[in-house]
Coordinates of C-alpha atoms in Angstrom, one line a residue:
Chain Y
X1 CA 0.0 0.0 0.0
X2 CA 1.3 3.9 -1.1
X3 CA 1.9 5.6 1.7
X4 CA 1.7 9.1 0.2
X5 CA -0.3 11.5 1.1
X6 CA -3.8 11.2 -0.2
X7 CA -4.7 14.8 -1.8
X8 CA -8.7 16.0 -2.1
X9 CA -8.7 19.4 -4.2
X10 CA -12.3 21.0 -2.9
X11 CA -12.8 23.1 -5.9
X12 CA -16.3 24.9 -7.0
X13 CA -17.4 29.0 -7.7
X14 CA -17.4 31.6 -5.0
X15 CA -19.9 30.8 -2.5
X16 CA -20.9 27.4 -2.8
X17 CA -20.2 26.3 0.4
X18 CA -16.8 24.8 0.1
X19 CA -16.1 25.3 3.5
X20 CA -19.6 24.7 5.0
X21 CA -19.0 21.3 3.8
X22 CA -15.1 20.9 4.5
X23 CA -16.6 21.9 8.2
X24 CA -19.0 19.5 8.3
X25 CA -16.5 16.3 6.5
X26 CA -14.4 17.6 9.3
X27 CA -16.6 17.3 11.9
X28 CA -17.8 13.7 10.4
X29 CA -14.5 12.1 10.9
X30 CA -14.5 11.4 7.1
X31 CA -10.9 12.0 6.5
X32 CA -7.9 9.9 7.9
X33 CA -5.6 12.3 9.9
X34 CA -6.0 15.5 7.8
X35 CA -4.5 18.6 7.2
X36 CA -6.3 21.4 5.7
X37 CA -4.4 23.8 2.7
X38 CA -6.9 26.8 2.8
X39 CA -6.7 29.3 -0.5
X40 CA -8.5 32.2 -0.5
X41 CA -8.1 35.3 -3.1
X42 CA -8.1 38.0 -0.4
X43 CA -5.2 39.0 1.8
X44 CA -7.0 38.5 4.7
X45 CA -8.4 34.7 5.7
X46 CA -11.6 34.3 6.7
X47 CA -12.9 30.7 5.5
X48 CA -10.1 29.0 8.0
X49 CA -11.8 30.5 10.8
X50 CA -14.7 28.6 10.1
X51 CA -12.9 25.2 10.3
X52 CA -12.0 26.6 14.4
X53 CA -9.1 24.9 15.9
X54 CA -9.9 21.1 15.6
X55 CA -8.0 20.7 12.3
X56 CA -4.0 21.2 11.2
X57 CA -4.4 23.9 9.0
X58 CA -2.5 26.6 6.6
X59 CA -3.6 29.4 5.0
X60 CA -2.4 30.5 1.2
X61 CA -4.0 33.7 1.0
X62 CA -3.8 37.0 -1.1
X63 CA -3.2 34.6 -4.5
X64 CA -4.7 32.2 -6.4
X65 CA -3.1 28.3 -6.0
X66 CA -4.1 27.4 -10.0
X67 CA -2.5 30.8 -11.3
X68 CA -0.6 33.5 -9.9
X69 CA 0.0 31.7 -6.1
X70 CA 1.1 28.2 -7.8
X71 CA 4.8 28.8 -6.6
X72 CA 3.7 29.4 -3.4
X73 CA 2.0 26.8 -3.1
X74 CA 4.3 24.1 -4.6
X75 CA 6.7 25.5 -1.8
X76 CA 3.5 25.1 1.0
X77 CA 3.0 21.4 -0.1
X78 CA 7.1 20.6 -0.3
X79 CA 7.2 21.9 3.0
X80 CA 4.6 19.5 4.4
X81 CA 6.0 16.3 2.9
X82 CA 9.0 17.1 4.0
X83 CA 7.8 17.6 7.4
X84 CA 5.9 14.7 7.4
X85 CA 8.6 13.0 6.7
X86 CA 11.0 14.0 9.7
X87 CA 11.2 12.0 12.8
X88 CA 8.5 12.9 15.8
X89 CA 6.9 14.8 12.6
X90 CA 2.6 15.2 12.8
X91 CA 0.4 12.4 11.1
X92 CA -1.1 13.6 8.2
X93 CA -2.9 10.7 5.8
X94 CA -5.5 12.9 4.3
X95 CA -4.1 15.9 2.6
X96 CA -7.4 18.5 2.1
X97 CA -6.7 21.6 -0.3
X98 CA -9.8 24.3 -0.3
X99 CA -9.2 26.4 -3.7
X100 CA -10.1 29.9 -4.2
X101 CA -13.7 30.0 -5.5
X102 CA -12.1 31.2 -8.7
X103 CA -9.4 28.6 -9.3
X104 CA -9.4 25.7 -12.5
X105 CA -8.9 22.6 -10.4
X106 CA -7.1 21.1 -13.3
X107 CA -4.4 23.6 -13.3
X108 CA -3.4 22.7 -9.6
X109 CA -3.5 19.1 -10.2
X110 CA -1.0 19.8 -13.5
X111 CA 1.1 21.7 -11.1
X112 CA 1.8 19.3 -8.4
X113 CA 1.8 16.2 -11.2
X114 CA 4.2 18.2 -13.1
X115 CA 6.9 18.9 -9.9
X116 CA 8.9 15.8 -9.3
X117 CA 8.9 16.3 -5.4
X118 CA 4.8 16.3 -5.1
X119 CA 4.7 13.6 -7.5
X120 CA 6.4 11.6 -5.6
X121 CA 5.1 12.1 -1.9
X122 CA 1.3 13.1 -2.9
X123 CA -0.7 10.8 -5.0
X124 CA -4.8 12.5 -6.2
X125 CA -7.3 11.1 -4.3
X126 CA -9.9 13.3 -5.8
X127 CA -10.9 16.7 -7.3
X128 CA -14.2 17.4 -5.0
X129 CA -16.3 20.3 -6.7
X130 CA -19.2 21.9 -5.2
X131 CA -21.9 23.6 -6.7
X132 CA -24.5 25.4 -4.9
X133 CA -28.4 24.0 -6.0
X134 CA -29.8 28.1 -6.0
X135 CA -27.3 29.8 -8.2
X136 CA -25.7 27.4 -10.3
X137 CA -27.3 27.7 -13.5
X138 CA -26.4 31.6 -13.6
X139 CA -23.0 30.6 -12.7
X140 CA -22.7 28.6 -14.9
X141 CA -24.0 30.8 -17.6
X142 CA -22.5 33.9 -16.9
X143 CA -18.5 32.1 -15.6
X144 CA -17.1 30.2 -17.9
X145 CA -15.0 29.1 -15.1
X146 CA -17.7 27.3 -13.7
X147 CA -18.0 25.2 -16.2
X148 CA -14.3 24.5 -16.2
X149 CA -14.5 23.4 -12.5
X150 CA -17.0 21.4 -13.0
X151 CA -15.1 19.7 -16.4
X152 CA -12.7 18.7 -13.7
X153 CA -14.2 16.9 -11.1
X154 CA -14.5 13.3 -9.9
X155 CA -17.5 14.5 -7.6
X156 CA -19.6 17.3 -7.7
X157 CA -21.9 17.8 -4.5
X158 CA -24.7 19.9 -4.5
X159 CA -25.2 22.4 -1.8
X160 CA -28.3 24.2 -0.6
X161 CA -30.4 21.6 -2.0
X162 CA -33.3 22.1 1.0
X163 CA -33.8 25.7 -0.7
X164 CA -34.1 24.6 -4.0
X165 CA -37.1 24.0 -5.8
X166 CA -37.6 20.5 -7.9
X167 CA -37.6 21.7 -11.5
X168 CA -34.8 23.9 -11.2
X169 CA -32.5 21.4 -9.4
X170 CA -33.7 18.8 -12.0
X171 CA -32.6 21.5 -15.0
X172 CA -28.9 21.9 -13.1
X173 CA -28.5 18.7 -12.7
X174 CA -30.0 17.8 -16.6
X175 CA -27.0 20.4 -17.5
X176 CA -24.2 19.2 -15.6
X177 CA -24.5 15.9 -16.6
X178 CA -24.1 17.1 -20.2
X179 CA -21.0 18.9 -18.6
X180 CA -19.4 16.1 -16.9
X181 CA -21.6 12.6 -17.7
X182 CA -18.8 11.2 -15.2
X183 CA -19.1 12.6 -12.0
X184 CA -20.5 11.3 -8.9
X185 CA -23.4 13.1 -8.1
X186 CA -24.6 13.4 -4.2
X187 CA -26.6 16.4 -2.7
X188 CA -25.8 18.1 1.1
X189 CA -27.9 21.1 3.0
X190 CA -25.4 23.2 5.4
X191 CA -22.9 20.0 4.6
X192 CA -25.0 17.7 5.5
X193 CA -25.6 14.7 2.2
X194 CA -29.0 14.3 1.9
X195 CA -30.9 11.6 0.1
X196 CA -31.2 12.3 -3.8
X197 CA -34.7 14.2 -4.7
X198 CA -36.7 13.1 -6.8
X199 CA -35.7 14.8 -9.7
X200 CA -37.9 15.4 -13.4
X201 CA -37.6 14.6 -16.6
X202 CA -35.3 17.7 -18.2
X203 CA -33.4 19.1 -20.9
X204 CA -30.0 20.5 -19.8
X205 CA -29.3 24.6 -20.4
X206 CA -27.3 25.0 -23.0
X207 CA -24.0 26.7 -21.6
X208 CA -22.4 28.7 -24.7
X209 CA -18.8 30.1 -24.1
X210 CA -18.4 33.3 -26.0
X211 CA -14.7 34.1 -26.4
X212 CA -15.7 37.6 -28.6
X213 CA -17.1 38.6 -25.0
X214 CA -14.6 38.6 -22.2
X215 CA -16.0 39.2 -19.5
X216 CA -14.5 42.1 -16.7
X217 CA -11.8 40.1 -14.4
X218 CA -12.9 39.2 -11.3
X219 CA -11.1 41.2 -8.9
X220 CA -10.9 41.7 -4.9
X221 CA -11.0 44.6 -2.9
X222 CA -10.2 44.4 1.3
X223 CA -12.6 47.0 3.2
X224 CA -11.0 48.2 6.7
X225 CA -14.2 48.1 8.8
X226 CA -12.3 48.0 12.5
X227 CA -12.9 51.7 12.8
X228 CA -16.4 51.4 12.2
X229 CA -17.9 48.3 13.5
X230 CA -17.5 48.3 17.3
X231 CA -20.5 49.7 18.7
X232 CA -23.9 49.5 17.6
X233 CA -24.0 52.8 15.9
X234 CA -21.6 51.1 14.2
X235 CA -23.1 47.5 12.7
X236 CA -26.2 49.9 12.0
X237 CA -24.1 52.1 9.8
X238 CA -22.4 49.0 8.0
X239 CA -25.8 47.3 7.9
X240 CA -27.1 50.6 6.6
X241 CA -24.5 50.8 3.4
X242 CA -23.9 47.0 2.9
X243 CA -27.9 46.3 2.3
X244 CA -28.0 49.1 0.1
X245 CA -24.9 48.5 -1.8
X246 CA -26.3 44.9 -2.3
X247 CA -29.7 46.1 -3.9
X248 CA -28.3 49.1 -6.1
X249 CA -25.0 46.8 -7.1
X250 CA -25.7 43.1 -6.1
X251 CA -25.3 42.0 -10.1
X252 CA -21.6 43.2 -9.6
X253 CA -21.1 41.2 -6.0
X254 CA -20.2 38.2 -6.3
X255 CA -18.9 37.2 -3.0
X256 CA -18.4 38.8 0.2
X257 CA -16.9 37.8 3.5
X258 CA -15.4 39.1 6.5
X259 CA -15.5 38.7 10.2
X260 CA -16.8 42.2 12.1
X261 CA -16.7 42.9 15.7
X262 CA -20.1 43.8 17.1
X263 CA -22.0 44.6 20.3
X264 CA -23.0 40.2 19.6
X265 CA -19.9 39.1 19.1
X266 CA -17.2 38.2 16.4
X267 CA -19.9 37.8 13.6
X268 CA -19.0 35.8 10.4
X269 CA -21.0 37.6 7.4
X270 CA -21.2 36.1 4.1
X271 CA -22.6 37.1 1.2
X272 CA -23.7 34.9 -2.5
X273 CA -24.2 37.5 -5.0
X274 CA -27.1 39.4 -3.7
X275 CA -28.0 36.9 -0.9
X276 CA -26.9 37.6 3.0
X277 CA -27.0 34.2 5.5
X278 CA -27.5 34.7 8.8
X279 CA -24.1 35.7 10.1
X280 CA -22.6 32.9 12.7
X281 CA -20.5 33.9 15.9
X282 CA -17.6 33.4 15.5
X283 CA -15.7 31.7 18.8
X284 CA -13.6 34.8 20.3
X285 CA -10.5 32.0 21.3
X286 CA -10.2 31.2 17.3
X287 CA -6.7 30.5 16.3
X288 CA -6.0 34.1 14.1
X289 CA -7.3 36.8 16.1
X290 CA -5.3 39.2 14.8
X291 CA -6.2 38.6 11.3
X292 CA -10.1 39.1 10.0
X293 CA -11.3 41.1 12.6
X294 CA -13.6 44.1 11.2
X295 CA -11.7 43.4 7.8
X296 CA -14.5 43.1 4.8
X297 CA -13.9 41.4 1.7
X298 CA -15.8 42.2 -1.7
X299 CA -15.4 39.4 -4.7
X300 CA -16.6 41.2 -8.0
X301 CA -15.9 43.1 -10.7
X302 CA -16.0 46.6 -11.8
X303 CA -15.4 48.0 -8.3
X304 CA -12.9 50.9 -7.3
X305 CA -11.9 50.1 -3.9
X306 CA -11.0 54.1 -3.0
X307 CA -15.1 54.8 -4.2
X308 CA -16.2 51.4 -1.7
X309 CA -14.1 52.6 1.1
X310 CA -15.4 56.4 0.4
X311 CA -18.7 55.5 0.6
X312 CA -18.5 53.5 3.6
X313 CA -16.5 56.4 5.7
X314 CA -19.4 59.0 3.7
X315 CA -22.5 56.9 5.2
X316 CA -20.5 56.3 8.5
X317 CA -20.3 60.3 8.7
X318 CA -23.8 60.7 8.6
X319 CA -24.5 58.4 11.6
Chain K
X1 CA -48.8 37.7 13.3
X2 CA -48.5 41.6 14.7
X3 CA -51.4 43.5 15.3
X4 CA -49.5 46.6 14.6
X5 CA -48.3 46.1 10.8
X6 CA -49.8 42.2 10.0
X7 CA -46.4 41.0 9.5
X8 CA -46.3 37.3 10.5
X9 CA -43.1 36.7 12.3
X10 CA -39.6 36.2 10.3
X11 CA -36.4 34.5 10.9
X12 CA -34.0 37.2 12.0
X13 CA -32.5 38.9 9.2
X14 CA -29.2 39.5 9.0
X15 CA -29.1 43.4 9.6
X16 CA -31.0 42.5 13.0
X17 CA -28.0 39.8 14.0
X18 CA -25.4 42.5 15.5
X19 CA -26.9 42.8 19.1
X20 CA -26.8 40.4 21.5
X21 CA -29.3 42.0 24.3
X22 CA -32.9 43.3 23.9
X23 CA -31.3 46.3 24.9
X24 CA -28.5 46.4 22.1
X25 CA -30.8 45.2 19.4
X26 CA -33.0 48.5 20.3
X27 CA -29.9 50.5 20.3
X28 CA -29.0 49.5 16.7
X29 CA -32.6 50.3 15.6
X30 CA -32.4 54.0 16.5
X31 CA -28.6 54.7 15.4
X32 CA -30.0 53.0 12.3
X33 CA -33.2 55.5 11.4
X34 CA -30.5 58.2 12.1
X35 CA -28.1 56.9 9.3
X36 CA -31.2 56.4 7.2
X37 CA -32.6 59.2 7.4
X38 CA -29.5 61.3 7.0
X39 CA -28.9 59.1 3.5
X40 CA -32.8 59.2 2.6
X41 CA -33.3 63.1 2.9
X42 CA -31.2 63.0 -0.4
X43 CA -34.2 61.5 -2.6
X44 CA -36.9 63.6 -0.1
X45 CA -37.9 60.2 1.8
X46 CA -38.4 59.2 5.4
X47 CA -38.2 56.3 7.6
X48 CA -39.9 56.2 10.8
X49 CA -39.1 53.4 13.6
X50 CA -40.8 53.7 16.9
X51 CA -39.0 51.0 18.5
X52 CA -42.5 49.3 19.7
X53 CA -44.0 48.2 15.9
X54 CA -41.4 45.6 13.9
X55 CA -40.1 47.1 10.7
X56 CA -39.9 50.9 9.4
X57 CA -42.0 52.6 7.5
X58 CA -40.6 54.9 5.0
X59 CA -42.7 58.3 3.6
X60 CA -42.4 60.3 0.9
X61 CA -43.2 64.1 0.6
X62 CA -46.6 63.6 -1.3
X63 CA -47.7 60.8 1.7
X64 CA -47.1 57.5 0.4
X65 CA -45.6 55.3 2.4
X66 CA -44.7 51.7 3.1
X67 CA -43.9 49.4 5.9
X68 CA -40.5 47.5 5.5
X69 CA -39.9 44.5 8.0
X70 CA -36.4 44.7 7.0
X71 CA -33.4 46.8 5.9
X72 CA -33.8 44.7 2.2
X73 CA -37.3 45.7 1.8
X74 CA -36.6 49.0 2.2
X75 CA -34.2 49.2 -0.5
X76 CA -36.8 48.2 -2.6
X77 CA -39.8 50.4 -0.9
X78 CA -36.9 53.4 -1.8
X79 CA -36.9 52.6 -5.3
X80 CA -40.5 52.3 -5.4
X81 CA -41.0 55.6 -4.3
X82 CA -38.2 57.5 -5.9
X83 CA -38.3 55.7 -9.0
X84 CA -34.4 54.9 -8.9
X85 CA -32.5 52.5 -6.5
X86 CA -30.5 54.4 -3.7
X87 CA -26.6 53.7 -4.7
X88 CA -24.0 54.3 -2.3
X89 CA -21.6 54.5 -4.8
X90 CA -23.4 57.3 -7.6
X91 CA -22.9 60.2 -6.0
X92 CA -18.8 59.5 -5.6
X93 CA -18.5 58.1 -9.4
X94 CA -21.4 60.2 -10.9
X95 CA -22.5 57.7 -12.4
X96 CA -25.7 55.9 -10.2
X97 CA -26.9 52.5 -10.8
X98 CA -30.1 53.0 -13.2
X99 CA -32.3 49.9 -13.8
X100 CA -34.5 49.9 -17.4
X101 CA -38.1 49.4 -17.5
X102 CA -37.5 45.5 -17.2
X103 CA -35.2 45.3 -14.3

């Protein structure tokens, strides 16, 4: 039997719940001695402090893995196997790395077959992809990348399936099987799998790629909140802007996630495009204090980020 | 269901979620009708929150008005009124989100 490390790449678009379901997996016990590789696109982490203190984990942040941070990240993994490989070094079996929501799975898995270090210490277990039940069609439609994630999967999972009606879950998953007729197919809520709906007879969207159009990059912008959010004039005044930012430019948002300090606690806030969850509390004891507090992150495009940090101060002056 | 507006109870919304107290929650509803208001007076709108009735209710100058169980809604009750979405952003790039007869 190999005994290299067994590598899941968790891959899927911004917000579809890659780390509500790396949590729960986690949680589950359904890896074998795991550490967790977090990417995320911002400078600042945020998704690690979801996974708490349970789990080995590093963070890769401020680059993507498949493109501009695949140095870093060759160096991240060498670093690993060669610690796992030192006497008295940690156990690791399950080796678990959670892309940036707008990384090509396929690239990272060329990167680390193509070095002859990984190659040798790291053997794919799978490429995991997520795609969330409510907005997958119009990421799919509007991201090519998407559809390039999904391309490359062994196993895409469905999240938020308990908010998604039958006949548009039945059309998604119509049109990723035209995508990838390979996959394993299995359907979570909050992480959870869940047995498969029932499910009606449909044609797939037809996805067309239009290389005449290409489309704005997707690009990141880091809002300083700490000055801001610390009282409850405070989360009124960010509540005040972010809602209305939301409904004039939600088409533009595609992501958004930070960690703000409020009167309730350290509050996690995410956003799906236009869509707000109900923020979770965030444990005060988590592992990087220092880092995410009152820090925002915006994922979209066609966003100055002296105009979104204007605005905020401009609505925070009229409190 | 309220007696005041007939809103059946929600889940809490995510605007409501930075309080931790009765007390703070009430807090953030006032410091929140002062922000409002100071944005809202812009487009010659209102919002009123009493503190006692869920929601706000937003005015406009001719007398119209609408009750808003939440921040989102009144995003929306805003554009209906005023005819144009507020947008945070418009006044610092000039150029204010506008949304054709479709949207």
């Amino acid at each position: 039997m190999s005994n290299r490390l067994r590598l899941t790449i968790l891959g899927g678009f911004l917000g579809a719940g890659k780390s509500t379901w790396l949590r729960h997996q986690l949680h589950a016990g359904e890896f074998d001695a795991p550490f967790v590789v977090v990417n995320e696109i911002a400078d600042i982490p945020v998704d690690e402090q979801m996974l708490g203190a349970s789990v080995q984990t590093r963070v890769l942040c401020g680059a993507c893995a498949c493109c501009s941070g695949r140095d870093a990240l060759i160096v991240l993994l060498r670093e690993i196997c060669n610690q796992r490989t030192m006497a008295n070094a940690f156990q690791i079996n399950d080796l678990i790395l959670e892309t940036t929501g707008v990384a090509d799975p396929a690239r990272i898995v060329e990167a680390i077959q193509a070095d002859p270090v990984l190659a040798r210490h790291i053997m794919l277990d799978k490429v995991v992809v997520i795609l969330d039940a409510v907005n997958g069609i119009q990421s799919l439609l509007s991201e090519d990348l998407a559809r390039r994630q999904l391309e490359s999967a062994d196993s895409i999972i469905f999240s938020k399936v308990g908010i998604c009606a039958a006949e548009p879950l039945s059309k998604l998953v119509a049109t990723v099987l035209s995508i990838n007729p390979d996959a394993a197919l299995s359907y979570t809520d909050f992480g959870v799998e869940v047995a498969p709906p029932d499910l009606m007879r449909c044609d797939p969207v037809e996805i067309v790629s239009d290389p005449s159009a290409p489309e704005k990059p997707i690009s990141t912008v880091v809002l300083n909140v700490s000055d801001i959010v610390i009282c409850e004039g405070g989360w009124a005044t960010f509540s005040v802007w972010f809602s209305s930012l939301l409904h004039a430019r939600g088409h533009s948002i595609i992501r958004a996630k930070g960690v703000l300090k409020t009167p309730a606690g350290r509050l996690l806030l995410q956003s799906v495009r236009n869509h707000v969850g109900v923020p979770e509390i965030v444990p005060a004891d988590s592992d990087s204090p220092e880092h995410g507090d009152s820090t925002f992150v915006l994922i979209g495009r066609d966003f100055d980020p002296d105009v979104l940090q204007a605005s905020l101060l401009r609505v925070t002056d009229a409190q | 269901m309220c007696n005041a507006c007939g809103f059946p109870p929600a889940l809490v919304h995510w605007t409501d979620a930075g309080g931790a107290t009765p007390q703070e929650r009430l807090r953030i509803r006032f410091a929140r009708i002062g922000v409002l208001n100071s944005l809202l007076a812009e487009v010659g709108l209102k919002a009123v929150d009493n503190g006692i009735a869920p929601g706000i209710q937003l005015h406009d100058l001719s007398g119209r008005s609408i009750n808003c169980p939440t921040l989102e809604d009144l995003w929306q009750g805003v554009e209906a009124l005023s005819g144009a979405p507020y947008d945070p952003l418009g006044a610092l790039t000039g150029n204010p989100v506008q949304r054709g007869p479709d949207a």
